[in-house]
mmCIF file of C-alpha atoms in Angstrom:
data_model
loop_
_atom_site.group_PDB
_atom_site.id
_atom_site.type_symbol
_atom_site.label_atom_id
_atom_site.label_comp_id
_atom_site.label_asym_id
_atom_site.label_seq_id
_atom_site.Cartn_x
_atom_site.Cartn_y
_atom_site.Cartn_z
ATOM 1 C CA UNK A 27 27.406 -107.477 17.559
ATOM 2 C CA UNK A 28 26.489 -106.954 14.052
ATOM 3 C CA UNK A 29 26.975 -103.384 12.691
ATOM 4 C CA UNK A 30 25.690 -101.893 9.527
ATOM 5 C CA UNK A 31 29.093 -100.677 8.337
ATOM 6 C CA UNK A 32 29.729 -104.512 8.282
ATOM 7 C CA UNK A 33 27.214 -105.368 6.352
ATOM 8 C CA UNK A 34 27.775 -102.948 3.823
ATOM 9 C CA UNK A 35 31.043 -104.172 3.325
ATOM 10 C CA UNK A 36 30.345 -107.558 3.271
ATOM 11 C CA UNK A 37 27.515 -106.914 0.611
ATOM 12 C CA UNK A 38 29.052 -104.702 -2.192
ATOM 13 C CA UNK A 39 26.111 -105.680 -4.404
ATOM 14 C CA UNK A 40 23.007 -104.031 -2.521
ATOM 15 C CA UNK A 41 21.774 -101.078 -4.724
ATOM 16 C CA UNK A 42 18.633 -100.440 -2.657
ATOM 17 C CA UNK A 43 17.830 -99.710 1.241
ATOM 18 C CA UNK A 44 15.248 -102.347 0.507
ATOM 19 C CA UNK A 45 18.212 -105.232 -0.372
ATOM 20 C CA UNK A 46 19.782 -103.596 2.676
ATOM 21 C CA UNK A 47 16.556 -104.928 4.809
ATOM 22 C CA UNK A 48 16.702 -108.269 3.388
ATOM 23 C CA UNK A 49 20.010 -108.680 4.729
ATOM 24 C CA UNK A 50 19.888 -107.148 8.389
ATOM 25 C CA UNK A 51 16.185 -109.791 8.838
ATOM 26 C CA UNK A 52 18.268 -112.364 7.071
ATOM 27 C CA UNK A 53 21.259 -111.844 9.924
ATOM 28 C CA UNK A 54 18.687 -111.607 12.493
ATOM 29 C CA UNK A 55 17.314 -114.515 11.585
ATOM 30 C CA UNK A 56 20.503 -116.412 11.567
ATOM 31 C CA UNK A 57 21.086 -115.597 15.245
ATOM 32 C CA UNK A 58 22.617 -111.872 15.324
ATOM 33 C CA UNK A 59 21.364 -110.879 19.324
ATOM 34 C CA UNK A 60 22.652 -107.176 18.915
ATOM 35 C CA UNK A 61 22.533 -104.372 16.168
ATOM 36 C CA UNK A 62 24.050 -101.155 15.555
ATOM 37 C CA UNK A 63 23.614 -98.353 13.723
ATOM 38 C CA UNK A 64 26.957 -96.883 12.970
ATOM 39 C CA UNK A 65 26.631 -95.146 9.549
ATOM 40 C CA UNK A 66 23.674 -93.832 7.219
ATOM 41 C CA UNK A 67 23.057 -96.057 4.362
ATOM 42 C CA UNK A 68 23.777 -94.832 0.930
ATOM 43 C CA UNK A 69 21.580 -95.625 -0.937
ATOM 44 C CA UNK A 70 19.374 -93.036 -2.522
ATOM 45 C CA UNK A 71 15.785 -94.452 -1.582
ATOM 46 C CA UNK A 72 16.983 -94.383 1.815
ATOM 47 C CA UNK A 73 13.939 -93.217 3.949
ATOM 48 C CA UNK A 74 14.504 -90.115 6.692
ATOM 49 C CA UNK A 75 13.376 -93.035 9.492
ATOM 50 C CA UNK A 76 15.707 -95.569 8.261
ATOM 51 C CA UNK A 77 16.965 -96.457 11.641
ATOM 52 C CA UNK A 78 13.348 -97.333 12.906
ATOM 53 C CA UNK A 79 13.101 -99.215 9.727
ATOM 54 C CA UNK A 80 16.699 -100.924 10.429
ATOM 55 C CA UNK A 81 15.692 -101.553 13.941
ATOM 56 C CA UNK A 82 12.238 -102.454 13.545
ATOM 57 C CA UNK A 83 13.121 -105.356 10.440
ATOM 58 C CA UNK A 84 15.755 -106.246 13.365
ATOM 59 C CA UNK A 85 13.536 -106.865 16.230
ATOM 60 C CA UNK A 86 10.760 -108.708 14.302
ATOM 61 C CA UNK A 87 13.251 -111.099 12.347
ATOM 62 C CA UNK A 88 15.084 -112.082 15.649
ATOM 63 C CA UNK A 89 11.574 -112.792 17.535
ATOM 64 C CA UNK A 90 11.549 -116.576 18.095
ATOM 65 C CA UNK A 91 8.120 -117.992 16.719
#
């Protein structure tokens, strides 16, 4: 299971919830079948919905095509 405090330890140089997106399509890409959501990003362009945004880059990354 891949969880977002993971990722932001892994990945000390993200400055932007955008970079942060890259990474969690990236992992989903690479095979990650299950995500959670266990701490707010800090970043400060971090949108209100930024779990749908988490969950939704998620999902379409990890679709097969």
């Amino acid at each position: 299971m891949l969880c977002l405090s993971e990722i932001l330890l892994q990945h000390h140089e993200l400055q932007t919830f955008e970079e942060l997106v890259g990474v969690v399509e990236s992992r989903a890409r690479g095979g990650e079948l299950f995500f959670q959501m266990d701490v707010r990003p800090p970043f400060p362009d971090t949108p209100e919905s930024w779990e749908d945004r988490l969950e939704a880059a998620f999902a379409a990354a990890g679709k097969p095509r």
